[in-house]
Each structure stands twice: as C-alpha cells, then as structure tokens.
Coordinates of C-alpha atoms in Angstrom, one line a residue:
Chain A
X1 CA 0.0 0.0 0.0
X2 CA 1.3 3.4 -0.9
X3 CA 0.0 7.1 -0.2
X4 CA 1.6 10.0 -1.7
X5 CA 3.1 13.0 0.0
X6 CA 3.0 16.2 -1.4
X7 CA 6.5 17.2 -1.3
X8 CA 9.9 16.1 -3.3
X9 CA 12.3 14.2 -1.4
X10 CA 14.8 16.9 -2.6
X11 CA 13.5 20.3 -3.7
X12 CA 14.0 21.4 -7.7
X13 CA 14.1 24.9 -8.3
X14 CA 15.6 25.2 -12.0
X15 CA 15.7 28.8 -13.2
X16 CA 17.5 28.3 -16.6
X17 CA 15.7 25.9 -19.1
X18 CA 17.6 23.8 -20.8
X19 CA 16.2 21.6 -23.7
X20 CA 19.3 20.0 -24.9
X21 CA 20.1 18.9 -21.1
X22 CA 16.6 17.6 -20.9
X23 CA 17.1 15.3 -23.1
X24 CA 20.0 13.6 -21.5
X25 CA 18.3 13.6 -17.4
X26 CA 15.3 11.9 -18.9
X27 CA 17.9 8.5 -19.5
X28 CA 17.3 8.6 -15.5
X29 CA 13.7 8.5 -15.8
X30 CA 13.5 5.9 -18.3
X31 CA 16.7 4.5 -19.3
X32 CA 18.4 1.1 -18.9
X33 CA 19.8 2.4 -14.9
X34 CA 17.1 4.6 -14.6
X35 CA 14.8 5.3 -11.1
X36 CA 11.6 3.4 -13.2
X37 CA 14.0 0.4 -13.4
X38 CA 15.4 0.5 -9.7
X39 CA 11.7 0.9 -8.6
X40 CA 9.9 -1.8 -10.3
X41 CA 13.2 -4.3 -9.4
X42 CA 13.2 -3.6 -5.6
X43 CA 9.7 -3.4 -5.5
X44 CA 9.3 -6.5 -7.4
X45 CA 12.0 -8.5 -6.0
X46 CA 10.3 -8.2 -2.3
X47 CA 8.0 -11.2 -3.0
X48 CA 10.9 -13.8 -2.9
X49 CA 12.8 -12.8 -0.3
X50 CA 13.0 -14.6 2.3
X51 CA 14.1 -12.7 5.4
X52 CA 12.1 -9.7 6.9
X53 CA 15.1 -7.5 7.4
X54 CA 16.1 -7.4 3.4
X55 CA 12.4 -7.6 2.3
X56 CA 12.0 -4.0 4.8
X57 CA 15.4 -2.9 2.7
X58 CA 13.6 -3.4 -0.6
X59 CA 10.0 -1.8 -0.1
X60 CA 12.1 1.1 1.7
X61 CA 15.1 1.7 -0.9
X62 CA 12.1 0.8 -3.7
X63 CA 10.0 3.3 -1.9
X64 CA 12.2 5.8 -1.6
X65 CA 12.6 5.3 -5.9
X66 CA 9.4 6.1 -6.8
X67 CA 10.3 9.0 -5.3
X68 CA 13.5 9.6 -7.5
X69 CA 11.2 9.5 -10.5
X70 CA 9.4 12.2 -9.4
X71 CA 12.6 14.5 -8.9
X72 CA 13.7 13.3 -12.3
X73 CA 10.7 14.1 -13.8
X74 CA 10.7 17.4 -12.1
X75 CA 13.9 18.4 -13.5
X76 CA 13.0 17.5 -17.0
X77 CA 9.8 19.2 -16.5
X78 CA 11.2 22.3 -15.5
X79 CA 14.2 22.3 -18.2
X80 CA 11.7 22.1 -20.4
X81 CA 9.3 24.5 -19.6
X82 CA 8.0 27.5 -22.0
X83 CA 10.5 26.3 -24.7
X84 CA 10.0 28.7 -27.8
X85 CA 9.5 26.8 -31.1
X86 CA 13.0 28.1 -31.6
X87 CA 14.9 26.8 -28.7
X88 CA 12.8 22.8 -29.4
X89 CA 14.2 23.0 -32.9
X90 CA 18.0 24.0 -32.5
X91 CA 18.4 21.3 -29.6
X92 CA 18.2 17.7 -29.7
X93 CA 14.8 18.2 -28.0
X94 CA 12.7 18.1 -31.0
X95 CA 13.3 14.1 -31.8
X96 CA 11.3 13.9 -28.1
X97 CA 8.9 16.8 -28.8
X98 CA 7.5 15.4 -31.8
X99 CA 5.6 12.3 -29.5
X100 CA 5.6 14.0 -26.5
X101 CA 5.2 17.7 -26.4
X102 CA 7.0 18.8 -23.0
X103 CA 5.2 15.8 -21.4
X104 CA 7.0 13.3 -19.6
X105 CA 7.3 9.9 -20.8
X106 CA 10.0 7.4 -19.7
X107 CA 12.8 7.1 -22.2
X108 CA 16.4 6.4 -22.5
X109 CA 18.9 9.5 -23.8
X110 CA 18.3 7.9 -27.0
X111 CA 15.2 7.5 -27.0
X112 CA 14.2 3.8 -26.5
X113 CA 11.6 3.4 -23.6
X114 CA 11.5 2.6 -20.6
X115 CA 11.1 -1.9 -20.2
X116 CA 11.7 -4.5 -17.8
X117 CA 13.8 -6.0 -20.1
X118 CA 16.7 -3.8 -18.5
X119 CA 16.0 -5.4 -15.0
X120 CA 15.5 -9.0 -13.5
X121 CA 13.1 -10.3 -10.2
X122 CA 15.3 -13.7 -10.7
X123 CA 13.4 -15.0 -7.4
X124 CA 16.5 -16.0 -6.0
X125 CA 18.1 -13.6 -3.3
X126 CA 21.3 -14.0 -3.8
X127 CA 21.2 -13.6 -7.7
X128 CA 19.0 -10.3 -7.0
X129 CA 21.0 -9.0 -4.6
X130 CA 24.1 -8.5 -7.0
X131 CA 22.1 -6.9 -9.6
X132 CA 21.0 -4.5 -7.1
X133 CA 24.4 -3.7 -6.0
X134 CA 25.4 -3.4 -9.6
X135 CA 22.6 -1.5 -10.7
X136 CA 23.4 1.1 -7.8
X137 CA 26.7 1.6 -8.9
X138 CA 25.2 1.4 -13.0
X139 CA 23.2 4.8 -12.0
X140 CA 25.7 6.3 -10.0
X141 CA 28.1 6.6 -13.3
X142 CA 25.1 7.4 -14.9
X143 CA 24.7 10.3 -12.9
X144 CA 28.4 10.6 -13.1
X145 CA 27.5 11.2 -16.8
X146 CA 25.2 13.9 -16.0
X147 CA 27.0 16.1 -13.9
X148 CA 29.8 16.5 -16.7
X149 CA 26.8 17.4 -18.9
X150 CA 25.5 19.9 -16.1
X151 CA 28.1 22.3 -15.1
X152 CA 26.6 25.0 -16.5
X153 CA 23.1 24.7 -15.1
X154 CA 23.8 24.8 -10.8
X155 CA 20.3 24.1 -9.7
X156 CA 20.4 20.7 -12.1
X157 CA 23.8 19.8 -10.5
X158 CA 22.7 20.2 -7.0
X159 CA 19.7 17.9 -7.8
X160 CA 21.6 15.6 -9.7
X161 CA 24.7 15.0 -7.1
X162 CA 21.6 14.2 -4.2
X163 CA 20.5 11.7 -6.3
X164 CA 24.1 10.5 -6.9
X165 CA 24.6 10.5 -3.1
X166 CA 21.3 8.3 -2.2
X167 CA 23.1 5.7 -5.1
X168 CA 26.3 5.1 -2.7
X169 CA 23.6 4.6 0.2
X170 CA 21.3 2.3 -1.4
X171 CA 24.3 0.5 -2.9
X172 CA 26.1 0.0 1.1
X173 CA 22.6 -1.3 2.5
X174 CA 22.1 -3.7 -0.2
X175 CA 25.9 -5.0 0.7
X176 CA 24.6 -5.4 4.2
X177 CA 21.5 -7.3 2.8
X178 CA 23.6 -9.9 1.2
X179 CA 25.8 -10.7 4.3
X180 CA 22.4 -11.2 6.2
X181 CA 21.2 -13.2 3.2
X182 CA 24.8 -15.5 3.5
X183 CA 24.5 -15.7 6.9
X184 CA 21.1 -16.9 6.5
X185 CA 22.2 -20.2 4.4
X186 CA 22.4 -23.2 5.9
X187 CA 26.1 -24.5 6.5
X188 CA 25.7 -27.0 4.0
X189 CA 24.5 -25.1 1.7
X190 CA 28.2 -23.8 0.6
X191 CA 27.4 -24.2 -3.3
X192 CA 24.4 -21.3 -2.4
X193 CA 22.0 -23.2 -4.1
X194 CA 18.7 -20.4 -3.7
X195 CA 17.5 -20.4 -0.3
X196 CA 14.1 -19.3 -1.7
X197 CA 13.4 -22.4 -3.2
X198 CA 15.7 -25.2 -3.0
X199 CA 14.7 -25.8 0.7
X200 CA 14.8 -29.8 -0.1
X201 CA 17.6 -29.8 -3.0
X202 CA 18.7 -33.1 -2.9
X203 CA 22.3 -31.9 -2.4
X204 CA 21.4 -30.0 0.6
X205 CA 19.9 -33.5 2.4
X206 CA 22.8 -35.6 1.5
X207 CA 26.0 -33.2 1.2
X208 CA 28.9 -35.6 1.4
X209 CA 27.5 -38.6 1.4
Chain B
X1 CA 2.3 33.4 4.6
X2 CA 5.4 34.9 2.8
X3 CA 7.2 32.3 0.6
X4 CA 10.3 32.4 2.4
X5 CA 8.5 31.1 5.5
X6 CA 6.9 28.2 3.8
X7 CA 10.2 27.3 2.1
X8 CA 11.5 27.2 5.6
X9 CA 8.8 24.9 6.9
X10 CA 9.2 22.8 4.2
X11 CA 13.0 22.5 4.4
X12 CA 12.7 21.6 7.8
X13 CA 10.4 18.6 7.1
X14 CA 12.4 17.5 4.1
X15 CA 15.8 17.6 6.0
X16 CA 14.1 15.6 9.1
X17 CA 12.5 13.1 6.8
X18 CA 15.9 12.7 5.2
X19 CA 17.6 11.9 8.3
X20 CA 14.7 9.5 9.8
X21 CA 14.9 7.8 5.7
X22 CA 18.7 7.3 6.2
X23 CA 18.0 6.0 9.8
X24 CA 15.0 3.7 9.0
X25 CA 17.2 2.5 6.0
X26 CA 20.0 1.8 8.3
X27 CA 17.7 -0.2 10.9
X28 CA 16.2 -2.7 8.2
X29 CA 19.6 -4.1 8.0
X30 CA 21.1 -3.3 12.0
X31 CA 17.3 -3.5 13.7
X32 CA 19.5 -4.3 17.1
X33 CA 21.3 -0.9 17.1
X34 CA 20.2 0.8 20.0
X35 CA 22.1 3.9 19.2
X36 CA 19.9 4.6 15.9
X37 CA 17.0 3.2 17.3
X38 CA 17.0 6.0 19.7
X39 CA 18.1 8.5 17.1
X40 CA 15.1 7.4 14.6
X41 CA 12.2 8.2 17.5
X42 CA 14.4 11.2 18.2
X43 CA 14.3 12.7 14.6
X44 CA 10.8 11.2 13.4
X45 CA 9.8 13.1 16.6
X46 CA 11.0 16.2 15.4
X47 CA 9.6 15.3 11.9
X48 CA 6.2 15.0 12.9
X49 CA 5.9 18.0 14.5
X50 CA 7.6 20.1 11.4
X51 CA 4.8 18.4 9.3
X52 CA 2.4 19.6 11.7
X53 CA 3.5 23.2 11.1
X54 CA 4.0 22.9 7.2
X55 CA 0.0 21.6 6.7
X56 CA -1.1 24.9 9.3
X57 CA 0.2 26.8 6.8
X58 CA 0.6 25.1 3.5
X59 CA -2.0 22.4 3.4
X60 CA -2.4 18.8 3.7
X61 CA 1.2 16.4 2.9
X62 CA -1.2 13.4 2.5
X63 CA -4.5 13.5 1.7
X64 CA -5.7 12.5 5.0
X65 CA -4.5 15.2 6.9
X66 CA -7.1 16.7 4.7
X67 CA -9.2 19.3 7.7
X68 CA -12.3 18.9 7.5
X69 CA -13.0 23.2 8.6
X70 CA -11.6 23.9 5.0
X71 CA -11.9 23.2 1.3
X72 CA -10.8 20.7 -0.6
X73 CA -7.3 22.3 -0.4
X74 CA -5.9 19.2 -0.9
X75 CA -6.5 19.5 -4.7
X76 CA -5.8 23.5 -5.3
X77 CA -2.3 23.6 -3.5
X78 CA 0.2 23.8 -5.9
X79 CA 2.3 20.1 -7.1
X80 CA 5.6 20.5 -6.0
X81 CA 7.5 20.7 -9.4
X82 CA 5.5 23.8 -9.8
X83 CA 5.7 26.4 -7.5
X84 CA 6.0 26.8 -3.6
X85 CA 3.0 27.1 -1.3
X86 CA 2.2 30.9 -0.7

C-alpha cells in the first residue's frame, strides 16, 4: 500500500531551461539504470525474499525510488518548460517533442523506452542482490555522466549529485542485505543453491554422502 | 504566509525526513542498534511536528490530513514541481 506526499524528497528549483540537457536527465527517468527500473526491481523482488530485514530494505530503498522518479521528472519538467519553437528546434529536443510535447514519458537519452527487459526479479536472493548492488553503482556513473553534462546549469547539479549520493547509500545497505542473506544459508549449503526455493535440493539433504 | 517562511517549513520537514529515511534505511539491516533506534524516535519526533507546522500553513502532505474546517485544499495547492506554497 502506498500514499503519496505532497512534497519532493529533494527540492528542484531550476531557473535556466535547458532543452538539450533535458534530453540527457530523462535517460534517469526511463533509461536502462534509470529510477523506473530500480523501482519496479526492488519493488518486485520483495516477493521472494525470504528474510524480513532485506524484504524492509527493498519496499524502503524501492519506496524511496518512486520517489527519485518524481525529482527526475521534475527536472526535465522544469528544463523544459515555456521552450520557444525556436529553442525545441536548434536542440536535440525536438526528436522527443515530436511524441511528447514537453510531457514526460520514460525514455532512455536515445530514445528507447522505458522496459523490464533492462531489470530482472530472478526470485533467487542471492542472484537479486548483486544486480542491485550493480545497478546502484550502473546509476551512479550514470549520474556521473550527468553532472559532466550539467556544469553550466547549478540548480540541475545540486539535484543531480543528491540523487548521486542516495546511489552510494542504497548501494552500502544492499551489501549489508547480502551478508544477512549468506548468513542466512544453511552450513551446507556452501554451493548457495537459492534459499528461496531449493529448501529440499537433494544436495542439501545428503551433502557428502 | 510569505514564501520564504513556507520554504523554511518545508526545508525543515524534508531535512528531518531525510535523516529518519537514512536512519529507518539503516535499521532494516542493523534492527539491534540501539544507538539509531534512539536516534530514529528522536528525529521522526522532530519530523512529525515540522509536518504539523508545514500543513497549518501550507495544506495537507497526504491527503488524509485533509481538515475537515476547509476546502478541498488538498486539490488547489500547488504540485511540488510547480511552484512553492504561498
């Protein structure tokens, strides 16, 4: 169960538009290591996991995501708002404008949309762990990216580098969920077969028999 | 209102629900740290009473502290990638 506040999780107050930078933040939105995919993973993955503590770490961090997208949509929003006919045609911005307008849809810098074909729910906790960790540190170059791209535009670059930050966080629980998750296995388990589901693998019962 | 005091009510509740986030995040994977648990009632504390402040003055965060003496102001406030409360 959800229920929305009425606030960002980090303010955006952009005062410069910026059409062509636009079109590079929305990869954050709806790219391949974008806030829509770390969302629907975490918030996805919960089902399978097996241990209260990690399964509270993924409906918070996943949570806290959905909330992401709405500070990345806010910045493309606002980079994009009261563009002259001028300004969408000289930028990149018009290859976007042309399906969307200034609305916000969730595509990649390139333009592909957003699809769960750039995440996994593998149901296996240890698998889905290490994507998580990876995809933390796959958007935290990603924003990387960005703030090369955003020098020019402060109130983007403050935004952007809290975003950043909550990567490295996210990235340091999740570490902490898969020790609970090893610590977890059963000490004959050493192959880590997936303690979600092969609770009566037949090498478990007769290990070194 | 002036929008400078509303922007100071509402930077007060987003830095104490940042800190009680960070904490809460913390406690899913430590739950036996005393330490935070004691900081997290400490800050959401704090928090709850900032929010109480903000919605006097800048209406409802969620929709059920919706008060029931005014409008429907839940739906005119402004979103927050638009402008500030004023």
């Amino acid at each position: 169960m959800f229920i929305y506040e009425k606030r960002l999780q980090y303010p955006v107050n952009i005062k410069t538009t910026d059409a062509k930078l636009a079109t590079a933040i929305i990869s954050q939105l709806g790219g391949p290591d974008g806030e829509t995919g770390a969302a629907m993973r975490y918030l996805n993955q919960r089902f399978a996991m097996p241990y209260n503590e990690v399964t509270a770490c993924l409906t918070d961090i996943g949570t806290e995501e959905l909330g992401h997208m709405e500070i990345v949509a806010s910045v493309v929003y606002q980079l994009t708002k009261n563009l002259s006919m001028a300004e969408i045609e000289k930028s990149g911005f018009y290859q976007y404008y042309v399906d969307h307008t200034t609305g916000i849809y969730p595509v990649s810098a390139a333009g592909v949309p957003w699809s769960a074909d750039s995440m996994q729910s593998t149901g296996d906790p240890i698998a889905d762990l290490h994507e998580n960790m990876a995809a933390e540190q796959k958007a935290r170059l990603t924003y990387d990216n960005i703030l090369r791209l955003s020098k020019d535009n402060p109130d983007v670059y403050d935004a952007i580098k809290f975003l950043r930050a909550r990567e490295i966080v996210h990235f340091q629980r999740f570490g902490e969920s898969l020790r609970i998750v090893q610590d977890h296995l059963d000490s004959k388990n050493f192959y880590a077969f997936n303690p979600a589901f092969d609770k009566n693998a037949p090498c478990l019962d007769n290990c070194g028999d | 209102m002036h929008n400078q005091q509303a922007n100071e009510l509402l930077q007060t509740v987003d830095e104490l629900s940042m800190v009680s986030l960070d904490l809460a995040l913390y406690l899913d994977t430590h739950p036996q740290d005393e330490a935070a648990l004691e900081a997290y009632f400490k800050y959401n504390d704090m928090l709850r009473a900032a929010k109480k402040e903000y919605q006097k003055y800048c209406g409802p965060l969620t929709v059920s502290h919706a008060d029931p003496n005014e409008q429907w102001v839940w739906a005119m406030t402004p979103f927050p990638w638009q402008k500030e409360c004023d």
